[in-house]
PDB file of C-alpha atoms and ligand atoms in Angstrom:
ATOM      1  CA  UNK A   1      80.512  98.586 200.749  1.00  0.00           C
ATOM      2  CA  UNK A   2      79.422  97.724 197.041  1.00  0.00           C
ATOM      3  CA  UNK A   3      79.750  94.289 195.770  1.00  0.00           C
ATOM      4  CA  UNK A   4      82.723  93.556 193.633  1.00  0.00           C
ATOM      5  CA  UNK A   5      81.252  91.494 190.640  1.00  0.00           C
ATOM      6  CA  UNK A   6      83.285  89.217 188.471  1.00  0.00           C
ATOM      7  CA  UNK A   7      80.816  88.106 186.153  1.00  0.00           C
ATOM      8  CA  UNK A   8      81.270  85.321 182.682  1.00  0.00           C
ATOM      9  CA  UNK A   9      79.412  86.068 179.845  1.00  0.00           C
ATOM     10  CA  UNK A  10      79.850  82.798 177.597  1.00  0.00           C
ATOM     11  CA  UNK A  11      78.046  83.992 174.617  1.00  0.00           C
ATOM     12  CA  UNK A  12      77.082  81.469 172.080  1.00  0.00           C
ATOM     13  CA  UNK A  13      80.121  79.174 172.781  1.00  0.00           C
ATOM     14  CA  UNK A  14      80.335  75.223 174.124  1.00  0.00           C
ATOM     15  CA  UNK A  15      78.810  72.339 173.448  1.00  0.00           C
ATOM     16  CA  UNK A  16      77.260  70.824 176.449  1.00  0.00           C
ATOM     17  CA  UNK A  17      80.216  68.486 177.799  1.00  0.00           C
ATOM     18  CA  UNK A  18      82.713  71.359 177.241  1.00  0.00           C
ATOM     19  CA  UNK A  19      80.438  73.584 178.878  1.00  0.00           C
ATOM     20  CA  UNK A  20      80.070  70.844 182.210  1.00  0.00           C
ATOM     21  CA  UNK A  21      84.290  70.787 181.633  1.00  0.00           C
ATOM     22  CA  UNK A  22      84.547  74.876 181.974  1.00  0.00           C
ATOM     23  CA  UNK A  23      82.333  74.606 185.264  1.00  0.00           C
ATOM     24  CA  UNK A  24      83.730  71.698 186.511  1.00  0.00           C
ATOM     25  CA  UNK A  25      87.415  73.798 186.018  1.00  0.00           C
ATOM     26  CA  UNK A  26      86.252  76.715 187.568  1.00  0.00           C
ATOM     27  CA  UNK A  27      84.991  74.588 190.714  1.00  0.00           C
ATOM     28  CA  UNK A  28      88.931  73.646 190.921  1.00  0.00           C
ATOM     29  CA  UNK A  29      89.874  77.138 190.291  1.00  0.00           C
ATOM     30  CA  UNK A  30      88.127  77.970 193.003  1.00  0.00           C
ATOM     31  CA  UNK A  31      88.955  75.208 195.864  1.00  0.00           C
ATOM     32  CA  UNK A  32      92.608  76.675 194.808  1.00  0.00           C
ATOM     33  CA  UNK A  33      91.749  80.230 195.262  1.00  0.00           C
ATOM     34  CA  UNK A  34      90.554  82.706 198.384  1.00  0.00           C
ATOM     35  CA  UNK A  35      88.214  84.825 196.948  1.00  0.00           C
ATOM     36  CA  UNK A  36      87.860  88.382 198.335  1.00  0.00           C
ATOM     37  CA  UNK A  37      85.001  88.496 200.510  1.00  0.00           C
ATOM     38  CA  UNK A  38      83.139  90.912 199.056  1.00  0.00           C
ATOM     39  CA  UNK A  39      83.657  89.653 195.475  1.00  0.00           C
ATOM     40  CA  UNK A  40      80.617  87.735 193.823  1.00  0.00           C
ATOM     41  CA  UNK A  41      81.381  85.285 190.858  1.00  0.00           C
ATOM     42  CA  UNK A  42      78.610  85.365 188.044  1.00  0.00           C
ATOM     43  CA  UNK A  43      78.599  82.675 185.781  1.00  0.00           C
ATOM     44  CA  UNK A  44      76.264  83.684 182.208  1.00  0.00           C
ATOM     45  CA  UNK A  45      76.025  80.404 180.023  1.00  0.00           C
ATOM     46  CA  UNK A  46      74.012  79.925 177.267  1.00  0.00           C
ATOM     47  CA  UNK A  47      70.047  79.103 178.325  1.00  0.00           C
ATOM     48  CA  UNK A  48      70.240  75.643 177.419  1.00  0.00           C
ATOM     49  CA  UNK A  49      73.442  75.008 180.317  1.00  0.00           C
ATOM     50  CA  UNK A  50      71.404  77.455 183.117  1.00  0.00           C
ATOM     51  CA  UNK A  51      70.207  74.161 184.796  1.00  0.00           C
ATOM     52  CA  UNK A  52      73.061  72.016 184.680  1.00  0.00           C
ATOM     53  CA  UNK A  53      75.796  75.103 185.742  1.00  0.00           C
ATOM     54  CA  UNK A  54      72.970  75.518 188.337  1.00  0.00           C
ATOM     55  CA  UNK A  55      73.436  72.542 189.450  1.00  0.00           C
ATOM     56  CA  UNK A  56      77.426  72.527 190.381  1.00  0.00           C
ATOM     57  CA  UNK A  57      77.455  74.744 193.433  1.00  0.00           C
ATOM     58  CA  UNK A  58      75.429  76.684 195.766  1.00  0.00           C
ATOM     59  CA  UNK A  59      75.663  80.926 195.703  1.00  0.00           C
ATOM     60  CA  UNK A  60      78.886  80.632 198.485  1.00  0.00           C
ATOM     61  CA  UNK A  61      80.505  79.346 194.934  1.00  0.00           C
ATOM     62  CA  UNK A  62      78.966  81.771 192.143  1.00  0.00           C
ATOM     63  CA  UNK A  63      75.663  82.400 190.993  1.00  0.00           C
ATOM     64  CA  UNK A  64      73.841  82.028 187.562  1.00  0.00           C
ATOM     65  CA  UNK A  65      73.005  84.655 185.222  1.00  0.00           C
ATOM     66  CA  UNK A  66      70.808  84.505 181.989  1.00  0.00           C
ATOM     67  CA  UNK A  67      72.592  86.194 178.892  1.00  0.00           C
ATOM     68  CA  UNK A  68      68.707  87.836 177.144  1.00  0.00           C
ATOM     69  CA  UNK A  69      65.373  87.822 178.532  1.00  0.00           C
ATOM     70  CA  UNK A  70      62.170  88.589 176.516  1.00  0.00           C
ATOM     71  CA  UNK A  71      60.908  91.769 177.051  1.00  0.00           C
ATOM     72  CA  UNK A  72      57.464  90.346 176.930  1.00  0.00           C
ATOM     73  CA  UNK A  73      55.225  88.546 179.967  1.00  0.00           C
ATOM     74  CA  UNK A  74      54.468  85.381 178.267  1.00  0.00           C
ATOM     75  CA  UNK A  75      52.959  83.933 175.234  1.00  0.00           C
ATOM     76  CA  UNK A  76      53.623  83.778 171.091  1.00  0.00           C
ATOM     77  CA  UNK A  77      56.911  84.782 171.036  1.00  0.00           C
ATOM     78  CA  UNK A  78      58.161  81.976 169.542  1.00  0.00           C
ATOM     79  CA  UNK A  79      62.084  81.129 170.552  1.00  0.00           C
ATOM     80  CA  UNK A  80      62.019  83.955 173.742  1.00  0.00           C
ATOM     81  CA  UNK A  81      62.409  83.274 177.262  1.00  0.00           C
ATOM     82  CA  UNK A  82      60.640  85.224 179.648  1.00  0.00           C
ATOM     83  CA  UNK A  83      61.939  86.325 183.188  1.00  0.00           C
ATOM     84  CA  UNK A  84      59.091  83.856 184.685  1.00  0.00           C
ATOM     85  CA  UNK A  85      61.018  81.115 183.221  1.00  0.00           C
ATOM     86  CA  UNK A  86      64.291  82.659 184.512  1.00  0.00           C
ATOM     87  CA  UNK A  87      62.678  82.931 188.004  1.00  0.00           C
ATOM     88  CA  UNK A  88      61.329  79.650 188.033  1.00  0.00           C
ATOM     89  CA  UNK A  89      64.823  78.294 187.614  1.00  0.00           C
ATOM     90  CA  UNK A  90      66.370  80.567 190.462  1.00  0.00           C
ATOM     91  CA  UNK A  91      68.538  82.244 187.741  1.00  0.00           C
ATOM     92  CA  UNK A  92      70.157  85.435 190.026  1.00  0.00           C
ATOM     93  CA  UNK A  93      71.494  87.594 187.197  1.00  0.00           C
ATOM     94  CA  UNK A  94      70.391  88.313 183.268  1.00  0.00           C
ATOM     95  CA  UNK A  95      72.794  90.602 180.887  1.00  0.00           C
ATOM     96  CA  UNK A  96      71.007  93.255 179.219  1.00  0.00           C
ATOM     97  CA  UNK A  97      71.463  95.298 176.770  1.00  0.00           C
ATOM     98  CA  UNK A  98      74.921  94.018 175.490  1.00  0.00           C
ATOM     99  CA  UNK A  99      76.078  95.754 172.477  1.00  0.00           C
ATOM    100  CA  UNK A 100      75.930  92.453 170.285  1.00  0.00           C
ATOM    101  CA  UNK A 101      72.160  92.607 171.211  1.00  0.00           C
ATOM    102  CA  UNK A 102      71.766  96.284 170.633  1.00  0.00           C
ATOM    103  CA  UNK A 103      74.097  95.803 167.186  1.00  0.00           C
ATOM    104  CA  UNK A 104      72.576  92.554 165.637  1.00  0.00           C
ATOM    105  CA  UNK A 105      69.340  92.440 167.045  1.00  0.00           C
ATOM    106  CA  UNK A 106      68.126  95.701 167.368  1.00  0.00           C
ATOM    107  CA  UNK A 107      67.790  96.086 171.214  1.00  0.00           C
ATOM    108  CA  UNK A 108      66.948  99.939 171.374  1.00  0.00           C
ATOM    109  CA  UNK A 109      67.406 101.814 174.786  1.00  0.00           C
ATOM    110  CA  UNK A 110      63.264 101.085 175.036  1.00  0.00           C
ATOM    111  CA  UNK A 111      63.511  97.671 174.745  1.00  0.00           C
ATOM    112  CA  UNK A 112      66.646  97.217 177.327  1.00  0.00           C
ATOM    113  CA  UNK A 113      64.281  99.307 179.757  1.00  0.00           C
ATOM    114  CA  UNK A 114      61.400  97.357 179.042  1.00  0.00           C
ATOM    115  CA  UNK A 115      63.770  93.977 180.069  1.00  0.00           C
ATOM    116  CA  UNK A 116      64.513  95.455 183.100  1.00  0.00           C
ATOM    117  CA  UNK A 117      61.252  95.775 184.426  1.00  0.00           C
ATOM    118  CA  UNK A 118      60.444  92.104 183.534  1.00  0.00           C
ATOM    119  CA  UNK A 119      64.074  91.299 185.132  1.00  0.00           C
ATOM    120  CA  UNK A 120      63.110  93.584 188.162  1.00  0.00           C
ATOM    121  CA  UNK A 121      59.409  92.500 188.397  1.00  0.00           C
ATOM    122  CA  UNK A 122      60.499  88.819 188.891  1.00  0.00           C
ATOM    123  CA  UNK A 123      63.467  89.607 191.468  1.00  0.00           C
ATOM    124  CA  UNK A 124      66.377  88.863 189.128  1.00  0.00           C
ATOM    125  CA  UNK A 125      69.096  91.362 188.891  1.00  0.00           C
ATOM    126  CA  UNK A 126      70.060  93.161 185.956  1.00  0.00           C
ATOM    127  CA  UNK A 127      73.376  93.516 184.386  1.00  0.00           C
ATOM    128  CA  UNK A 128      73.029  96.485 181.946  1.00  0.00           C
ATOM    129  CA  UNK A 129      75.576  96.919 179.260  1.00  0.00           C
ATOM    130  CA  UNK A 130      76.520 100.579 177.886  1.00  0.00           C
ATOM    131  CA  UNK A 131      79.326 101.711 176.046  1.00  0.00           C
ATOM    132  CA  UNK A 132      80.107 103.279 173.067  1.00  0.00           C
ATOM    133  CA  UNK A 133      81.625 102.507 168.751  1.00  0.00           C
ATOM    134  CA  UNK A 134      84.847 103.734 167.896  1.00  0.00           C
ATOM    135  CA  UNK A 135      83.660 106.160 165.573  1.00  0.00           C
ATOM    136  CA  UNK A 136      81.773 107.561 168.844  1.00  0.00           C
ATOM    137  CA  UNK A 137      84.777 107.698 170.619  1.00  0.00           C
ATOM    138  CA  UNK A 138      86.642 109.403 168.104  1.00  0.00           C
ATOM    139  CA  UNK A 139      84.341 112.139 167.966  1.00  0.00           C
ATOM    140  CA  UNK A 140      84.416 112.181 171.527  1.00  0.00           C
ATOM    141  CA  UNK A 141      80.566 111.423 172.043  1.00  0.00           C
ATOM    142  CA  UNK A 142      81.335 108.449 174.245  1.00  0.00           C
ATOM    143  CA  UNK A 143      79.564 110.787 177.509  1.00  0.00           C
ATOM    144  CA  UNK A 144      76.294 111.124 175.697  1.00  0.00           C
ATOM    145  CA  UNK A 145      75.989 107.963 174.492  1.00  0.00           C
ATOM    146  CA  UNK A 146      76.398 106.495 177.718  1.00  0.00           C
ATOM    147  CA  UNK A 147      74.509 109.217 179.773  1.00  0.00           C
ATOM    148  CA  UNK A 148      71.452 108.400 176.446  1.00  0.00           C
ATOM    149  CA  UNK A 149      71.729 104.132 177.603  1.00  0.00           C
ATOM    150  CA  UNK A 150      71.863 105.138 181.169  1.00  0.00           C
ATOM    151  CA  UNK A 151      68.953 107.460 181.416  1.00  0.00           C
ATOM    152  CA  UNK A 152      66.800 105.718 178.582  1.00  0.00           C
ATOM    153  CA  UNK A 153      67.317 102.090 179.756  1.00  0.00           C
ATOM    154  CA  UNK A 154      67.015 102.756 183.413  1.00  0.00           C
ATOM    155  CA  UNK A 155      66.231 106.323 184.829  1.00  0.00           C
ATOM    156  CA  UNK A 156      62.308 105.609 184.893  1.00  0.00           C
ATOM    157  CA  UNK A 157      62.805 103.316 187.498  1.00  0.00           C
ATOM    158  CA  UNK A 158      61.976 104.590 191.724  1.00  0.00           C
ATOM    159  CA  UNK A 159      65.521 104.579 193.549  1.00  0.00           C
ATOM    160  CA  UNK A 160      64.765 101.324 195.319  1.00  0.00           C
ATOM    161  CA  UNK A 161      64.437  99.476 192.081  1.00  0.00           C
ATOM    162  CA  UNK A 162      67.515 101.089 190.708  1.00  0.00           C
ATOM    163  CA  UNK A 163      69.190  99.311 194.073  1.00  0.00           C
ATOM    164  CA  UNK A 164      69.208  96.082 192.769  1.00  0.00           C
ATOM    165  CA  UNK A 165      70.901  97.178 189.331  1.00  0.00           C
ATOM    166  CA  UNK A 166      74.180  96.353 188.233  1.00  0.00           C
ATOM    167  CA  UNK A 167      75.865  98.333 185.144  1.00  0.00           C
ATOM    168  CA  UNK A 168      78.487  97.185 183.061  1.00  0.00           C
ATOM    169  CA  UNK A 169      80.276  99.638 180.632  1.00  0.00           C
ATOM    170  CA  UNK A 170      81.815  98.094 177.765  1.00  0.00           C
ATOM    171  CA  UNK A 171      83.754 100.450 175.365  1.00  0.00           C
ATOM    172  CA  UNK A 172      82.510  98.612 171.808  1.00  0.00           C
ATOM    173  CA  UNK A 173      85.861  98.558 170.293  1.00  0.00           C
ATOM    174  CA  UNK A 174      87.224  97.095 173.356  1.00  0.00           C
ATOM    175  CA  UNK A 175      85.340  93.762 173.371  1.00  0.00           C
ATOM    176  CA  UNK A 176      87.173  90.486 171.719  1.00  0.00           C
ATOM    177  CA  UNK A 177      89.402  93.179 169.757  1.00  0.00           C
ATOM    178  CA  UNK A 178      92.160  92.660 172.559  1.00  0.00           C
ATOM    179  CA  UNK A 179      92.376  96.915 172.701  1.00  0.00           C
ATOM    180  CA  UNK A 180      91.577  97.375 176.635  1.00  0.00           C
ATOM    181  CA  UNK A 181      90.046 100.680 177.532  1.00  0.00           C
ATOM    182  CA  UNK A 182      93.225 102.087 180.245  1.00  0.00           C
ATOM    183  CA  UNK A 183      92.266 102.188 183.460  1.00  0.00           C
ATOM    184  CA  UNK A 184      91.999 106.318 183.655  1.00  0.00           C
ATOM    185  CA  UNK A 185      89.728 105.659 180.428  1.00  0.00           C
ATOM    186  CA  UNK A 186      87.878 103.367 182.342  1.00  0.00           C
ATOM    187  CA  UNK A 187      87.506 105.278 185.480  1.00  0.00           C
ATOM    188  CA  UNK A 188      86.382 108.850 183.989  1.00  0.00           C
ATOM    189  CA  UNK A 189      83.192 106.834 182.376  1.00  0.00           C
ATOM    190  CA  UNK A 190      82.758 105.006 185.582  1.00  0.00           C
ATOM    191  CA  UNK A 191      82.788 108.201 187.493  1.00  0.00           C
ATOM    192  CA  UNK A 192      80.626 109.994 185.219  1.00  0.00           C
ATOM    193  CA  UNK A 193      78.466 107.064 185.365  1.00  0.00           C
ATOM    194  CA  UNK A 194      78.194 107.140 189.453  1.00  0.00           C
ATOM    195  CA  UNK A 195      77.868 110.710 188.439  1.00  0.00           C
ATOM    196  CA  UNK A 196      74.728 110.093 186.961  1.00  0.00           C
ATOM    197  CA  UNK A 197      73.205 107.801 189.391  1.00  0.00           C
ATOM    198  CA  UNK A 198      74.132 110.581 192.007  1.00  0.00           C
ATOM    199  CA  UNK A 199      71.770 113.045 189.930  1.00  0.00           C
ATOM    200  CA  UNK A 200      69.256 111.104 190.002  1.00  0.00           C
ATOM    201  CA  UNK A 201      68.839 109.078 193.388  1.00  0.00           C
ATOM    202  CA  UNK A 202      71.595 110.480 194.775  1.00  0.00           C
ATOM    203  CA  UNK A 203      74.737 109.725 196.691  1.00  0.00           C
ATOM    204  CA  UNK A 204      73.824 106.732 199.258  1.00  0.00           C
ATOM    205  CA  UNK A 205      72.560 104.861 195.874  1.00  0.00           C
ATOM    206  CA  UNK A 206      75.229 105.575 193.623  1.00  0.00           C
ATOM    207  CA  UNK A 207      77.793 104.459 196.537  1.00  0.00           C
ATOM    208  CA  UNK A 208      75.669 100.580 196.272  1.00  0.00           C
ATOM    209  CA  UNK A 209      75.713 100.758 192.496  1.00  0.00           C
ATOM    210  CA  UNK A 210      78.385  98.165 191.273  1.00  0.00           C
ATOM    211  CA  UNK A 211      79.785  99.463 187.718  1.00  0.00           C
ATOM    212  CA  UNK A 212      81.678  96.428 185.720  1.00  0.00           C
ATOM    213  CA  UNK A 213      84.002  97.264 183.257  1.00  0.00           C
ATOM    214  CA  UNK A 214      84.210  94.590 180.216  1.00  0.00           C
ATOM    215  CA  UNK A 215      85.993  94.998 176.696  1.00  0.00           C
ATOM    216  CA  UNK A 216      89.292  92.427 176.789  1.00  0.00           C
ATOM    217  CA  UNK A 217      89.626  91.899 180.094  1.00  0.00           C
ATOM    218  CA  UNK A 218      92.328  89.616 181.138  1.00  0.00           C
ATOM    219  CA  UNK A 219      94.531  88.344 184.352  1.00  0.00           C
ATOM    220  CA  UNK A 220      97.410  90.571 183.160  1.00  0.00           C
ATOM    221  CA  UNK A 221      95.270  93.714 183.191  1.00  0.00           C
ATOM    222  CA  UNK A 222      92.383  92.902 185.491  1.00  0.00           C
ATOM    223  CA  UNK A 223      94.117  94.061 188.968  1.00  0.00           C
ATOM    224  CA  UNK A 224      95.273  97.902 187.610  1.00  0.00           C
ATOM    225  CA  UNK A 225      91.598  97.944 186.302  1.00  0.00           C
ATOM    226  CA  UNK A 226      90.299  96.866 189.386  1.00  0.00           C
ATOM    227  CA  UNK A 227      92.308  99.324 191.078  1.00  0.00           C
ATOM    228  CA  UNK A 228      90.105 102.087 190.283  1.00  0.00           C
ATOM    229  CA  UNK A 229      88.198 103.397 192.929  1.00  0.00           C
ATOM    230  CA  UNK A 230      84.796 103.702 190.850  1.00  0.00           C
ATOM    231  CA  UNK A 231      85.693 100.160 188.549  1.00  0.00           C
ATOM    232  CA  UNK A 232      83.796  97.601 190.599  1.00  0.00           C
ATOM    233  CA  UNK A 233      84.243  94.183 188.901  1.00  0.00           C
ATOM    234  CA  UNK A 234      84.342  92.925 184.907  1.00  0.00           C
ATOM    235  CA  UNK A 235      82.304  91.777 182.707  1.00  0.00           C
ATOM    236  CA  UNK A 236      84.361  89.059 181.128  1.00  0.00           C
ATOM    237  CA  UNK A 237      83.862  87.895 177.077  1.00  0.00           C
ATOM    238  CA  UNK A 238      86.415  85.595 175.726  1.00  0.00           C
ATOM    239  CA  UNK A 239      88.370  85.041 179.358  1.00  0.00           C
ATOM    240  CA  UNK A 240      85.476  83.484 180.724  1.00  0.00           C
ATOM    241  CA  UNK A 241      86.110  80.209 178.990  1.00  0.00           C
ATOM    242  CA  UNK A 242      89.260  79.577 180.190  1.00  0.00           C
ATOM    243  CA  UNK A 243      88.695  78.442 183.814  1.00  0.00           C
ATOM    244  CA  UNK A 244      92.039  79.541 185.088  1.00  0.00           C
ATOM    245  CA  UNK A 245      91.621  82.909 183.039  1.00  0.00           C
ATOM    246  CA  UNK A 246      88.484  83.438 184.202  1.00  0.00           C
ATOM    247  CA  UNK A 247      89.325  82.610 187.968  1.00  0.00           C
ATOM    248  CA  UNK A 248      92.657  84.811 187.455  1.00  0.00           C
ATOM    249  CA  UNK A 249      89.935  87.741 187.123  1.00  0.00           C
ATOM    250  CA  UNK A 250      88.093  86.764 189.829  1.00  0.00           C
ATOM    251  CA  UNK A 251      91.189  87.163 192.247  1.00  0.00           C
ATOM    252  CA  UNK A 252      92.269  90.572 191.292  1.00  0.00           C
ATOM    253  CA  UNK A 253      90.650  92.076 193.350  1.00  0.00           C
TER     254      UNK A 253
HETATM  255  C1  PEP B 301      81.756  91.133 176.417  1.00  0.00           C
HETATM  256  O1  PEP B 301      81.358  90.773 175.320  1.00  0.00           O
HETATM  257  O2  PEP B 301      80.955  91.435 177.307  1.00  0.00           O
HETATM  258  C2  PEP B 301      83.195  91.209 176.623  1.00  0.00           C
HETATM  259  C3  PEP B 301      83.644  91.985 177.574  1.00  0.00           C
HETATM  260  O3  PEP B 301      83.967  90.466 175.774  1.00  0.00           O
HETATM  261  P1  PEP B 301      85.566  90.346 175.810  1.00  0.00           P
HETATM  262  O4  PEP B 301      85.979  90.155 177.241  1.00  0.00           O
HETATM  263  O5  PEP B 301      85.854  89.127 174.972  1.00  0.00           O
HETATM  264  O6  PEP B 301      86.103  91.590 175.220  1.00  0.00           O
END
């Protein structure tokens, strides 16, 4: 059965102390709280925080993800950190391809796949964002922009490096605008998504593949989300700072 993935992507919010605070909340949440057992808890903080949210549990807890990795090896690239440094740290997970990267920094479909192979290449698992803008969904191009991400950003990889993928698709004017995709929006992408993946490495593969939905994600509409039989987890914006929020997520399943 495929991993159900409840994953926190902090952005660029928290100073340190409220950052130890959120952690420190969501260690509480979770003493409170049976998790499902097949339900893994990601925690993405900014880079300078990897170490010390490290530091709170071990994996039975949640595990640490990276929010950007260079797409380079090593080197001048002044302000980057590569997926060596990642590794070095036992960091589990790195976002990819978020559509804040792709909008304000330029992260083409090249780049994303180039991150993955660094990701991949240093045994850290990918989270790769797709989704589409309103205008795209208004002209009802949301399939090919996602199939474009999907095949771009990932497709050149063999099937066994695909295995240790992990997609997230995040509707662009669903994320911190409070407008949640509905769950049968949600679920066509998702399917044609696992659709996809069953093109190209076929069905045992796309059956692994854990598909996140993010974009306003909340306790009160997690569980009909969740529900879906191809939505396998969230990728989780603004919620993820609240610890009881965030942990209200993480039991919908
Ligand atoms: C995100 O940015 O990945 C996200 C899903 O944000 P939010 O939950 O705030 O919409």
């Amino acid at each position: 059965m495929r991993k159900h993935i409840v994953a926190g992507n902090w952005k660029m919010n928290k100073t340190f102390q409220e950052a130890d605070d959120l952690v420190s909340g969501i260690m509480d949440e979770m003493e409170k709280t049976t998790l499902d057992s097949n339900t893994q808890v990601v925690i993405c903080p900014p880079f300078p925080y990897l170490e010390m949210v490290s530091d709170y549990g071990d994996d039975s807890y949640f595990m640490v993800g990276a929010q950007n990795v260079s797409d380079q090896e090593s080197g001048a690239y002044t302000g980057e950190v590569s997926a060596a440094m990642l590794e070095s740290m036992d960091i589990d997970y790195c976002i990819v391809g978020h559509s804040e990267r792709r909008a304000y920094y330029h992260e083409t479909d090249e780049i994303v796949a180039r991150k993955v192979d660094q990701l991949l290449k240093y045994g850290i698992k990918p989270i790769v964002c797709c989704g589409e803008v309103l205008e795209e969904r208004e002209a009802g191009r949301q399939f090919d922009v996602v199939k474009r991400q999907i095949t771009d950003g990932l497709f050149h990889l063999t099937a066994e490096q695909f295995g240790e993928v992990v997609i997230a698709y995040e509707p662009v004017w669903a994320i911190g605008t409070g407008k949640t995709a509905t769950p049968e929006q949600a679920q066509e992408i998702h399917a044609f998504i696992r659709g996809l993946i069953v093109e190209k490495y076929g069905k045992e593969v796309a059956d692994e593949t854990s598909i996140l939905y993010g974009g306003s994600c909340k306790p009160g509409n997690a569980k009909e989300l969740f529900a879906n039989p191809d939505v396998d987890g969230g990728l989780i914006g603004g919620a993820s700072l609240k610890a009881e929020d965030f942990m209200g997520i993480a039991t919908a399943f």
